[in-house]
CSV table of C-alpha atoms in Angstrom, one decimal:
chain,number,residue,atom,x,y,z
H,869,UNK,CA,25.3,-18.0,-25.9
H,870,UNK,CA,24.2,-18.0,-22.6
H,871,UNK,CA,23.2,-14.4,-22.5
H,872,UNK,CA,21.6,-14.8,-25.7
H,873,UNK,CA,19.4,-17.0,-24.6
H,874,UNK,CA,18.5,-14.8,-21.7
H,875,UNK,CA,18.0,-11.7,-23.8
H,876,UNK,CA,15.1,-14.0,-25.6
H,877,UNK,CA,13.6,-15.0,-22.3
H,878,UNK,CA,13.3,-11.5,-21.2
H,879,UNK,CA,11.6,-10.5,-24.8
H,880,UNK,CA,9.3,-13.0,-24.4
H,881,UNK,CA,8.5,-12.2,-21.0
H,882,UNK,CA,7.9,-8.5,-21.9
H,883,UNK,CA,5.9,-9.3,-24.5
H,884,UNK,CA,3.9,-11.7,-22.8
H,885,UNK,CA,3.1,-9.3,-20.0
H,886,UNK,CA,2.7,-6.5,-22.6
H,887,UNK,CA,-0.2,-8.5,-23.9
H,888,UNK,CA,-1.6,-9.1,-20.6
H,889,UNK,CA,-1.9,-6.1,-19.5
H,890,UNK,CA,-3.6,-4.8,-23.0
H,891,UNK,CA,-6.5,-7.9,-21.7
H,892,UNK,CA,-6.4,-6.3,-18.4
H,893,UNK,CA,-7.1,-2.7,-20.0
H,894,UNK,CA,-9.8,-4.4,-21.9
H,895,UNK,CA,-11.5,-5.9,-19.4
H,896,UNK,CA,-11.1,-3.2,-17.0
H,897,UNK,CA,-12.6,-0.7,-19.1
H,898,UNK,CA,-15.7,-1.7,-20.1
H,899,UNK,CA,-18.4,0.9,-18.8
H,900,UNK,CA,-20.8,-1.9,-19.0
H,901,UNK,CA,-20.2,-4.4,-16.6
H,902,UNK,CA,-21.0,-5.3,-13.4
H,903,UNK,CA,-19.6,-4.3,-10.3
H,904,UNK,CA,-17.7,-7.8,-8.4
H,905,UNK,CA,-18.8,-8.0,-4.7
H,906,UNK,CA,-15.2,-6.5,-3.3
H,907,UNK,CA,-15.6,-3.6,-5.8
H,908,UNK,CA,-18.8,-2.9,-5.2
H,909,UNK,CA,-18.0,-2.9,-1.5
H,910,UNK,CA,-15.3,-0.3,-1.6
H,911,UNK,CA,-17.5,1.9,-3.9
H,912,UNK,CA,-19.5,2.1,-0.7
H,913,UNK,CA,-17.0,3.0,1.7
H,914,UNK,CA,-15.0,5.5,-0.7
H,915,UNK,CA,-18.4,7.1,-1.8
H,916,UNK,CA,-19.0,7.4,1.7
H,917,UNK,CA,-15.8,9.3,3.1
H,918,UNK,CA,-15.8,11.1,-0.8
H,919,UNK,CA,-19.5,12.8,1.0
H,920,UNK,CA,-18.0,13.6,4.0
H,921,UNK,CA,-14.9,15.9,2.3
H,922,UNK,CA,-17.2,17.6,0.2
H,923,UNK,CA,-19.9,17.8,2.3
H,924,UNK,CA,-18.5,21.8,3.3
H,925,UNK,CA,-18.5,22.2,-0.1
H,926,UNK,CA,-21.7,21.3,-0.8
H,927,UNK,CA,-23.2,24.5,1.0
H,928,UNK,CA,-22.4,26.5,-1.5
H,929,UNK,CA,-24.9,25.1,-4.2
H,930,UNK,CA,-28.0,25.3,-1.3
H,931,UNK,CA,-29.9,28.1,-3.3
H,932,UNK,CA,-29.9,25.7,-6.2
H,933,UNK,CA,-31.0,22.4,-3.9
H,934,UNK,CA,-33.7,24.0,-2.7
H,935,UNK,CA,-35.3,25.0,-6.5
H,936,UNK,CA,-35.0,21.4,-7.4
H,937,UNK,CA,-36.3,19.9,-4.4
H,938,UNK,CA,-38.9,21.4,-4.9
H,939,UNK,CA,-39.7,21.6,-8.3
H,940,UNK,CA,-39.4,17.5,-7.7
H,941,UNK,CA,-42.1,17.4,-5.4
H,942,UNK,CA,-44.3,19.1,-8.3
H,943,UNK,CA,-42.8,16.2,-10.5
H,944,UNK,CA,-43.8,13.7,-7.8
H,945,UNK,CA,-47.2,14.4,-7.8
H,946,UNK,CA,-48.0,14.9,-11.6
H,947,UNK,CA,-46.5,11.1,-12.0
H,948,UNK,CA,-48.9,9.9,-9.3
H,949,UNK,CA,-51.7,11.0,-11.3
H,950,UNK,CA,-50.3,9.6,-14.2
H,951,UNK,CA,-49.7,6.3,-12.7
H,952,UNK,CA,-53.5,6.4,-11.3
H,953,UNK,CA,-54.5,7.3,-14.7
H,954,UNK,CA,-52.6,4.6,-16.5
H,955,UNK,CA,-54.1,2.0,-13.9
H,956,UNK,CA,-57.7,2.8,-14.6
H,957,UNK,CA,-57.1,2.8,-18.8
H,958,UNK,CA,-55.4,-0.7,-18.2
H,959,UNK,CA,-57.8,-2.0,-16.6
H,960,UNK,CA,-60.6,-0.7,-19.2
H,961,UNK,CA,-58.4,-2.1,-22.0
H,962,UNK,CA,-57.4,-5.3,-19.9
H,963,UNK,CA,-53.6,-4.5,-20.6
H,964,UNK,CA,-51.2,-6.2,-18.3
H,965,UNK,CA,-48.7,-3.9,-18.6
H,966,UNK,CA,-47.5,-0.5,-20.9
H,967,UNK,CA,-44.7,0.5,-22.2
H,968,UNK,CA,-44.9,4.2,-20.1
H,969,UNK,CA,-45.0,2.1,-16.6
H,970,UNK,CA,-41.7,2.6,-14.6
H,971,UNK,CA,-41.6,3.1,-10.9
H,972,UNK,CA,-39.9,6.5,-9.5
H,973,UNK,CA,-36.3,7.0,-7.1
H,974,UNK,CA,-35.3,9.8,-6.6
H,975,UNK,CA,-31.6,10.6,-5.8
H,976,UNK,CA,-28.8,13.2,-5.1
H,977,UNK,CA,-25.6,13.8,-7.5
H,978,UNK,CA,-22.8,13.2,-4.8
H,979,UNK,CA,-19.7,13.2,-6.9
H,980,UNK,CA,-18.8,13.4,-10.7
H,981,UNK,CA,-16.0,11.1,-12.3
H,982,UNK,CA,-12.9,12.7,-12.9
H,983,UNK,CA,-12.4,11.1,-16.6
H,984,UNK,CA,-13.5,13.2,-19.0
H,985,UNK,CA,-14.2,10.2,-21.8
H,986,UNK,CA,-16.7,8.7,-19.4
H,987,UNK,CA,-19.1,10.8,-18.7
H,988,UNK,CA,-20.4,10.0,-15.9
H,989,UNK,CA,-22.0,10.8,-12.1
H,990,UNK,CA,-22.6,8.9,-9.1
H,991,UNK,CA,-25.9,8.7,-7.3
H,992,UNK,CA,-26.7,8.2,-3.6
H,993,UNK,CA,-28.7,5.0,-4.5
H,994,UNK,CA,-27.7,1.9,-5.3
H,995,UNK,CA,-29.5,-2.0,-4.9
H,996,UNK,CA,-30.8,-1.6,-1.6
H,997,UNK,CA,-33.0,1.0,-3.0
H,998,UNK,CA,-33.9,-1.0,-6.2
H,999,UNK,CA,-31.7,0.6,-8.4
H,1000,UNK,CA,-30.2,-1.9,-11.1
H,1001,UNK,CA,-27.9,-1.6,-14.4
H,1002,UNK,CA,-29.2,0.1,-17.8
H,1003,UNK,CA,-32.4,1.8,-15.7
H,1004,UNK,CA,-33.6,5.7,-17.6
H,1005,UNK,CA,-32.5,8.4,-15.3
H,1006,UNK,CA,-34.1,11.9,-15.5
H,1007,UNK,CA,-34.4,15.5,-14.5
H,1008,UNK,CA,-36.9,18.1,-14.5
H,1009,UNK,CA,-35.8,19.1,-18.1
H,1010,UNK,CA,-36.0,15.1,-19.6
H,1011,UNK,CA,-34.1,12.0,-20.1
H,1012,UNK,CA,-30.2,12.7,-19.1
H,1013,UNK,CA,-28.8,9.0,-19.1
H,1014,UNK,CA,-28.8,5.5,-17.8
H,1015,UNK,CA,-27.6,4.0,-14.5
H,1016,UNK,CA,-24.6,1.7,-14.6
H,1017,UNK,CA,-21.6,-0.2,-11.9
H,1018,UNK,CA,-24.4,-0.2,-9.1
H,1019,UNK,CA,-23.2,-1.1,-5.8
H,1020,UNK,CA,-25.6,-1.8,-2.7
H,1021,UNK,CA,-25.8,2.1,-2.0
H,1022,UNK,CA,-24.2,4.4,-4.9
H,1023,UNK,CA,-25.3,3.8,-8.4
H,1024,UNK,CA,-22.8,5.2,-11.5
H,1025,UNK,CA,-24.6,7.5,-14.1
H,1026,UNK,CA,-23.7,7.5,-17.8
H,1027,UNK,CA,-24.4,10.3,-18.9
H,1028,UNK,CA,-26.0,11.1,-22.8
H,1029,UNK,CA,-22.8,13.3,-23.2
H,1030,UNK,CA,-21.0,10.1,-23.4
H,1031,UNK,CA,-19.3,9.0,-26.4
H,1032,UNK,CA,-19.7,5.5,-25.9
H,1033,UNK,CA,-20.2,3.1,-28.7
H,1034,UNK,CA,-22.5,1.3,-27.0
H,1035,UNK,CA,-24.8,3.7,-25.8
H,1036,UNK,CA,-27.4,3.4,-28.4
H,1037,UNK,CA,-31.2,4.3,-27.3
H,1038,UNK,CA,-34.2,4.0,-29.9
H,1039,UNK,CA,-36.0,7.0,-29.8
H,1040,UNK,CA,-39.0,8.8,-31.4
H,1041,UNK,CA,-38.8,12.2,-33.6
H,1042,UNK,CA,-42.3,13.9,-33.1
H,1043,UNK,CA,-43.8,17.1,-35.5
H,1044,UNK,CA,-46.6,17.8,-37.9
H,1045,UNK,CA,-48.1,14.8,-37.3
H,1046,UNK,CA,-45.2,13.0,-38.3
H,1047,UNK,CA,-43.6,10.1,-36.4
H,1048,UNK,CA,-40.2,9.3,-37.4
H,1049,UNK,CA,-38.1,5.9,-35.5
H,1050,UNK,CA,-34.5,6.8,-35.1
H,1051,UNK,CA,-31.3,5.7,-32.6
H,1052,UNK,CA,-29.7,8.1,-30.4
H,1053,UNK,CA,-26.2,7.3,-30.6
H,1054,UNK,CA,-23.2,9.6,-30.2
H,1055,UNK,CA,-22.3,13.5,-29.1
H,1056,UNK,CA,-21.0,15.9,-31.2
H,1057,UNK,CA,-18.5,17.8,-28.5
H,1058,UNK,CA,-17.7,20.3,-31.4
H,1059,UNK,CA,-21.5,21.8,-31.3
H,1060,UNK,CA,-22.9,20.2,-28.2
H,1061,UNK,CA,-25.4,18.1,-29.8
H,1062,UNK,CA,-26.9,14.5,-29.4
H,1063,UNK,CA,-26.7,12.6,-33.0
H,1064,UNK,CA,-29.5,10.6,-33.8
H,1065,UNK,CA,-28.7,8.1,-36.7
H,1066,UNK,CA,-30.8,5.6,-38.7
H,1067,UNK,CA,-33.2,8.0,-40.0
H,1068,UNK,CA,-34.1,7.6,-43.9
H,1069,UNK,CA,-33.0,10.1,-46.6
H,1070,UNK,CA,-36.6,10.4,-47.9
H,1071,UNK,CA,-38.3,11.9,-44.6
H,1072,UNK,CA,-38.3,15.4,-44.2
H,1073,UNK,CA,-37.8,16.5,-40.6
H,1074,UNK,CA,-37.8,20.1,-39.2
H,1075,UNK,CA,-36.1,22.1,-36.7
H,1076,UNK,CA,-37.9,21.7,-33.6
H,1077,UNK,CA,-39.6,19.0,-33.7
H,1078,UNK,CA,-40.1,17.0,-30.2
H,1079,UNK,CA,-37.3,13.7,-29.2
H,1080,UNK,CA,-38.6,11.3,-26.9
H,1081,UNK,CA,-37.8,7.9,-26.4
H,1082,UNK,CA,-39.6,5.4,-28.2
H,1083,UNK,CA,-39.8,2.6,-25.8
H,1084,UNK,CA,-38.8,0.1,-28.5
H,1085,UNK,CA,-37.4,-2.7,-27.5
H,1086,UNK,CA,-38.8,-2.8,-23.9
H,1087,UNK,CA,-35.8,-1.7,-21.9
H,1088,UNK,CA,-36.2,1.9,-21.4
H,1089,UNK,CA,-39.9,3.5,-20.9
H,1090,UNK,CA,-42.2,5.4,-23.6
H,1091,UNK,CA,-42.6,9.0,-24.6
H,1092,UNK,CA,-39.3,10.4,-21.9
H,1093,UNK,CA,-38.6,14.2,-23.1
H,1094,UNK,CA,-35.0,14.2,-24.9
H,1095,UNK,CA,-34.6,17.5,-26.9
H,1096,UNK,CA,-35.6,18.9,-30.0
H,1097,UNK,CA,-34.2,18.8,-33.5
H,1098,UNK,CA,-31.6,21.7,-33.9
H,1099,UNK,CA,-30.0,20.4,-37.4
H,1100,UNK,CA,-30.4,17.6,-40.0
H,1101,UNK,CA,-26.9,16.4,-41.7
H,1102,UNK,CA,-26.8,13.9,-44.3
H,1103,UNK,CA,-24.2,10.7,-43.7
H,1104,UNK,CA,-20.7,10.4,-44.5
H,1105,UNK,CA,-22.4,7.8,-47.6
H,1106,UNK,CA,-25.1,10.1,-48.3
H,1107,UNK,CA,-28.1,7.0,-47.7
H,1108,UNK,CA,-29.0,8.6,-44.2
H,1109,UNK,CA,-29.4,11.8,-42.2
H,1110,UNK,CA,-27.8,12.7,-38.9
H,1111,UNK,CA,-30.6,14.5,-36.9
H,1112,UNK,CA,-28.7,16.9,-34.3
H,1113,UNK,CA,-30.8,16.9,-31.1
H,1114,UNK,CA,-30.3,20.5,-28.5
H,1115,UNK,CA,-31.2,19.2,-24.9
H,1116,UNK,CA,-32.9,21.2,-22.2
H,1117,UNK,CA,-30.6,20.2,-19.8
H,1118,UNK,CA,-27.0,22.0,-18.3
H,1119,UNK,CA,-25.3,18.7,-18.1
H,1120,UNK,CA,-22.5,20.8,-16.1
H,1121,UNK,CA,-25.5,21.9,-13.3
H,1122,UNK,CA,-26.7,18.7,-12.1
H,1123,UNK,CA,-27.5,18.1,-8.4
H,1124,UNK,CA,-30.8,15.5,-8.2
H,1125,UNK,CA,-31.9,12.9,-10.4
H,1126,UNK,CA,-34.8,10.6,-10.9
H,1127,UNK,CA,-34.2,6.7,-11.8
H,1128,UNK,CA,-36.8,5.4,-13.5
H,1129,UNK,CA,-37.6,1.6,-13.4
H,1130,UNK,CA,-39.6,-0.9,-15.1
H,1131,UNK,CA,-42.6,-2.1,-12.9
H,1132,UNK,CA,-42.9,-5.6,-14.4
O,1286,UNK,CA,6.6,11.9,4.4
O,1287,UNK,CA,6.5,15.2,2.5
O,1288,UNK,CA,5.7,12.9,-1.2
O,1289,UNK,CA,2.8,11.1,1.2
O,1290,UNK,CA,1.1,14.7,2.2
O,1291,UNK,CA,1.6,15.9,-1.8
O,1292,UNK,CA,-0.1,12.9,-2.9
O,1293,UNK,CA,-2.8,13.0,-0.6
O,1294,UNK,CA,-3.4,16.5,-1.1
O,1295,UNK,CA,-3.6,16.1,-4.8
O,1296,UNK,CA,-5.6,13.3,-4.7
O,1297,UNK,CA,-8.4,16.0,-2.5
O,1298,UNK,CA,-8.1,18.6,-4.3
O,1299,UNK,CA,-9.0,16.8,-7.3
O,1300,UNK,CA,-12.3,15.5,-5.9
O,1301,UNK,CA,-13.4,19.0,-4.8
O,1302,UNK,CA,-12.5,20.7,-8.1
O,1303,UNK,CA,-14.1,18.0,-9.8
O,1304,UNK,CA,-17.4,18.7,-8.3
O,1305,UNK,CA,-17.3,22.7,-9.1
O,1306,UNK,CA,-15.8,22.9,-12.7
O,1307,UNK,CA,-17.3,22.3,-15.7
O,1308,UNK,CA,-17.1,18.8,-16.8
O,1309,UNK,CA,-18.9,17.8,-19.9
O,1310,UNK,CA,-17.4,16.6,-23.0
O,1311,UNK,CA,-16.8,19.4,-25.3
O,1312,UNK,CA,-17.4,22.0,-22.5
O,1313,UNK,CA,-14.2,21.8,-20.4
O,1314,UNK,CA,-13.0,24.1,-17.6
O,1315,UNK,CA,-9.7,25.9,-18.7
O,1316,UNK,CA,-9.0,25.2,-15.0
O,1317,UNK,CA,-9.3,21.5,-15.2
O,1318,UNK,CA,-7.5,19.5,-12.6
O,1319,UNK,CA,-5.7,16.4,-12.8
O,1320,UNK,CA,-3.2,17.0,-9.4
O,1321,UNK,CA,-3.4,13.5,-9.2
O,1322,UNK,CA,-1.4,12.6,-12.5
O,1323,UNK,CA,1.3,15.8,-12.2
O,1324,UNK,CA,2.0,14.4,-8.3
O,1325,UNK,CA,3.8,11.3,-9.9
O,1326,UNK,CA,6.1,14.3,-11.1
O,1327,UNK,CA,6.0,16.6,-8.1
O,1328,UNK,CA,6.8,13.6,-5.9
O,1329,UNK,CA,9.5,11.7,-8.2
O,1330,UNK,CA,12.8,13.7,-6.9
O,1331,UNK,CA,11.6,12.6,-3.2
O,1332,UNK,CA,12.0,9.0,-3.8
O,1333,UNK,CA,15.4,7.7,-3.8
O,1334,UNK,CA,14.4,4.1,-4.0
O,1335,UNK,CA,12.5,4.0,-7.5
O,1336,UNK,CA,11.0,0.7,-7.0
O,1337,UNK,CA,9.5,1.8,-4.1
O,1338,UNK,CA,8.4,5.1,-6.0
O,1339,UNK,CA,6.6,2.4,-8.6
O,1340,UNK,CA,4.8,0.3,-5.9
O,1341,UNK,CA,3.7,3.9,-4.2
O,1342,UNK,CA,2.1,5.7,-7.4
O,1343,UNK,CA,1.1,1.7,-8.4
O,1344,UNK,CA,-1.3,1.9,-4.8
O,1345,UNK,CA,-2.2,5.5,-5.5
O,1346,UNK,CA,-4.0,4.8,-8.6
O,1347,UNK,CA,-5.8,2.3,-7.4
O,1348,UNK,CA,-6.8,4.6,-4.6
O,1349,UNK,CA,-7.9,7.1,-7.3
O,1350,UNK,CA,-9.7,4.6,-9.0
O,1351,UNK,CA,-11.5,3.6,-5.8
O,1352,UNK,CA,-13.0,7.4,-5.0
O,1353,UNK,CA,-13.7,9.2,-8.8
O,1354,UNK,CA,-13.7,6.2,-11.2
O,1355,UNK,CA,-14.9,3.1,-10.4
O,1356,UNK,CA,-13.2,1.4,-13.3
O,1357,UNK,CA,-11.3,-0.5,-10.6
O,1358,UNK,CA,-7.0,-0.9,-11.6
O,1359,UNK,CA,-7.5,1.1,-14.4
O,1360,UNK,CA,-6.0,3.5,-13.2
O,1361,UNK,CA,-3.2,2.0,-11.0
O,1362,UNK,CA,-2.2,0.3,-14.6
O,1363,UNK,CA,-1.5,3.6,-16.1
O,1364,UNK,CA,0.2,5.2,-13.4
O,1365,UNK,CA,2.4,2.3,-12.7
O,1366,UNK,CA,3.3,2.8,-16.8
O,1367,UNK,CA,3.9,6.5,-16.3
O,1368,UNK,CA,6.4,5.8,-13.9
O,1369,UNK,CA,7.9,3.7,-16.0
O,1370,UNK,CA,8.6,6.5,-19.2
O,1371,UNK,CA,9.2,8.6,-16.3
O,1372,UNK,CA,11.7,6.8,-14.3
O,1373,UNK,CA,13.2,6.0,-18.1
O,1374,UNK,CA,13.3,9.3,-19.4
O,1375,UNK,CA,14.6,11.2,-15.7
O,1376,UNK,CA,17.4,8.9,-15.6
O,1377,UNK,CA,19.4,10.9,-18.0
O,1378,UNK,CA,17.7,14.3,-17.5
O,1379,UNK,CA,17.7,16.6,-13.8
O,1380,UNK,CA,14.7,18.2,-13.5
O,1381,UNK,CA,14.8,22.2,-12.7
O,1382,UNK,CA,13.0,24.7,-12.6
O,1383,UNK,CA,12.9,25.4,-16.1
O,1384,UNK,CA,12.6,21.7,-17.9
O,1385,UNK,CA,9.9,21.4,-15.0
O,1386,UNK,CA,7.5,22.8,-17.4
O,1387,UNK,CA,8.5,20.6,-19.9
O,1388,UNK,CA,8.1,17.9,-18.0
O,1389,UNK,CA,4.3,18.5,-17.0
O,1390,UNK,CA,3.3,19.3,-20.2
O,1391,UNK,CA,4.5,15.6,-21.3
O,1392,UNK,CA,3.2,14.0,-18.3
O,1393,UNK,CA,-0.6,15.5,-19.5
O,1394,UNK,CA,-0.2,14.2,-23.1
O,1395,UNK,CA,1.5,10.9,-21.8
O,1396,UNK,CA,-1.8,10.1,-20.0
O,1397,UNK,CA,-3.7,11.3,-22.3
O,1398,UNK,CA,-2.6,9.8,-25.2
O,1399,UNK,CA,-2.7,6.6,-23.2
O,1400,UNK,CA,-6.3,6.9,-22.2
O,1401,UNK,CA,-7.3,7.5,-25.7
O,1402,UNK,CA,-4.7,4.4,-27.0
O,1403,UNK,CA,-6.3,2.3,-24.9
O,1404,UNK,CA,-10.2,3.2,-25.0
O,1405,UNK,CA,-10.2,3.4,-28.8
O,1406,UNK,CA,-8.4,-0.2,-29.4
O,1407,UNK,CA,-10.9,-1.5,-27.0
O,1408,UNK,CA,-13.7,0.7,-29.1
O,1409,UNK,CA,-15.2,1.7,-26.1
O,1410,UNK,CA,-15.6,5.7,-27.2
O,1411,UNK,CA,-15.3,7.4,-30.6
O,1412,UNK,CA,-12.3,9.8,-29.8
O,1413,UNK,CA,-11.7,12.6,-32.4
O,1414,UNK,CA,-8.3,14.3,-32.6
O,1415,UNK,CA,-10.4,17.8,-31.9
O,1416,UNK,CA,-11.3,16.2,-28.3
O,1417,UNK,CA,-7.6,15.2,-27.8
O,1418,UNK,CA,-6.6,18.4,-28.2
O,1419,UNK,CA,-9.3,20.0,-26.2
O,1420,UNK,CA,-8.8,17.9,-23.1
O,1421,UNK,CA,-5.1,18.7,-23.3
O,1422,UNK,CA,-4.9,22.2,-24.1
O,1423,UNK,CA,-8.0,22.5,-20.7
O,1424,UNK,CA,-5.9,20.9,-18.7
O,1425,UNK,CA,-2.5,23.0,-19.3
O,1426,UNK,CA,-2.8,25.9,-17.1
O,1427,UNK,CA,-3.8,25.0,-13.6
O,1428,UNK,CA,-1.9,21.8,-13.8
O,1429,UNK,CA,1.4,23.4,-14.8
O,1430,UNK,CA,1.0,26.4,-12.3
O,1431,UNK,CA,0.2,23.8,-9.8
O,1432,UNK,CA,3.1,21.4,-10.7
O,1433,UNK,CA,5.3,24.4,-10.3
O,1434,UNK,CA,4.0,26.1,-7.3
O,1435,UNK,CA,5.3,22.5,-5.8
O,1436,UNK,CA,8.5,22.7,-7.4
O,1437,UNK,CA,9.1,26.2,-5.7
O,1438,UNK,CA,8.0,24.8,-2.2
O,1439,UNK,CA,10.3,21.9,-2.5
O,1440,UNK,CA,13.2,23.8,-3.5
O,1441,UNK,CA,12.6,27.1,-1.8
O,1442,UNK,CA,15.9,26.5,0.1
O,1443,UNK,CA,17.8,25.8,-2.6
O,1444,UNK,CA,16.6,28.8,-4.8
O,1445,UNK,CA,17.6,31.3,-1.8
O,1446,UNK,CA,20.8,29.6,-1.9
O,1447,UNK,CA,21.3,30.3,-5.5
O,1448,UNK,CA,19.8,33.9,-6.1
């Protein structure tokens, strides 16, 4: 009797912590949220020692630093004139504010995560540089994800390789005088291909037309490079197509980034 | 102190190959490393308290998760509950040479499967089973010639012994 009732304790206990670990997991896991002060302060000091192992390492990709640094500096410059440009059509059209304004940090890829679901990078900038959650990060060859977990000096990367449900961007399909409004959810692994879903039956889009984002919805800025259409698929219920998107960008060959945030 | 060094050499080794081999969902490294997650094998014949062997790989997840994941526990979670098959399943079995293989080939699914249990319930990724598959069969080689060159370091006395 006695060890009967036991037995039942123990199953109950095992279930219970069963359970409270599959919370935990939950919790845990979300790619979304932020960064509690003690974790954020050990993603300092491990991103820190993590730079100092691979800094011998890190010789060996020097021929490729010193392209991008300088093919950055170009970049620099043509978003100055931009900016100057934007500022003097603003204030002919008394605009407070557009939706291509976004100020400019650059950074340096120090380490990428080991899981392979993920997707992701970390960043050598974090909050002290102004860095914050779900800011547009680029390269020379366009729009390669969004910041995320930023602690005061590092700053996490998802990266558009992601499959993450939540990753959803509103983007913009350019061509033949044609603009088309679509999502950018999803990549195909099989093919190497962004999906872009939410895009009507009826429209007729080509290979090659341009991908940028749309700036809908005011969280990420207007008119960033994506891709270009490689293939159009129609939907598992035949109401929509699945426009496959080719980057420009080797996500496997990335060593700086620009983060790009909103001025306002 | 020999399970400490393998552990912390694993755990190294898997930041710097991380950084040089390809990475990016659907174009995997056939050399892709997870020393981390085959040193809660390699190390598992060192530790004759098992309890102690728990709370060790327990702290060395969470280490991991500090330096390559920032999805903070995470990882200390599932390693804790690979001990646990582990410890259950090596109670009745010896590991050799032979079922060593064996053995590292599960441990690579058991995580796997686990990562991909837990991240779809949780609908934080679409997985497909062509992805499953991919990730394990990229992560076969270097792992289970690493897992053995271990195995033939630990036992090198007792292999001289035998042949």
């Amino acid at each position: 009797m006695l060890k009967k009732g036991k037995s039942k304790i123990r199953l109950i206990l095992f279930i219970g912590i069963f359970i409270l670990l599959f919370l935990l997991f939950g919790y845990l896991i979300k790619t979304d949220r932020k960064l509690s002060t003690p974790e954020s302060f050990f993603k300092d000091i491990t991103s820190v020692i993590k730079t100092v192992i691979c800094y011998p390492f890190s010789l060996f990709n020097k021929n490729d630093i010193n392209n991008q640094t300088e093919s950055y500096i170009i970049e620099k410059n043509i978003n100055d004139t931009l900016n100057k440009e934007v500022k003097e059509l603003k204030e002919q059209l008394s605009l407070n504010t557009t939706l291509t304004e976004y100020e400019v940090i650059n950074a340096t890829v120090i380490n990428r995560s080991i899981n392979y679901w993920l997707q992701s990078l970390t960043i050598d900038k974090g909050k002290s540089s102004g860095i914050e959650e779900n800011m547009i990060v680029i390269t020379t060859n366009g729009f390669i994800g969004i910041t995320q977990k930023v602690s005061n000096n590092y700053s996490d990367i998802k990266l558009l390789t992601t499959s993450d449900n939540s990753f959803k961007i509103a983007v913009t399909i350019e061509g033949d005088g044609k603009i088309i409004n679509g999502v950018l959810n999803g990549y195909d692994s099989k093919e190497q291909l962004l999906n872009i879903i939410g895009v009507t039956d009826y429209l007729q889009i080509k290979k090659g037309y341009r991908v940028v984002s749309s700036g809908l919805g005011g969280v990420y800025p207007k008119g960033l490079y994506i891709g270009e259409v490689e293939r159009i698929d129609t939907d598992s219920y035949n109401v929509g197509q699945i426009v496959k998107v080719k980057t420009m960008q080797d996500f496997n060959n990335i060593h700086y980034v620009t983060v790009l945030g909103r001025t306002n | 102190m020999k399970k400490y060094i393998i552990l912390v050499i694993s755990l190294v080794l898997d930041g710097i190959l991380s950084n040089y081999l390809k990475y990016i969902n659907g174009d995997l490294s056939i050399f892709t490393s997870m020393f981390s997650i085959i040193s809660l094998l390699i190390v598992y014949p060192l530790f004759n308290n098992k309890k102690k062997y728990l709370i060790v790989i327990s702290i060395y997840g969470l280490i991991y998760d500090l330096f390559y994941t920032s999805l903070f526990l995470y990882n200390s979670l599932l390693f804790f509950l690979i001990g646990v098959i582990l410890k259950s399943i090596l109670k009745r079995i010896k590991l050799n040479y032979n079922n060593n293989i064996f053995f590292l080939i599960i441990i690579i699914i058991i995580y796997e499967t686990l990562q991909v249990i837990i991240l779809s319930f949780f609908n934080v990724i679409k997985i497909d089973l062509y992805n499953y598959f991919y990730k394990i069969k990229n992560s076969l080689l270097i792992n289970i010639i690493y897992g053995e060159l271990w195995w033939i370091i630990l036992n090198y006395k007792k292999m001289k012994k035998t042949y």
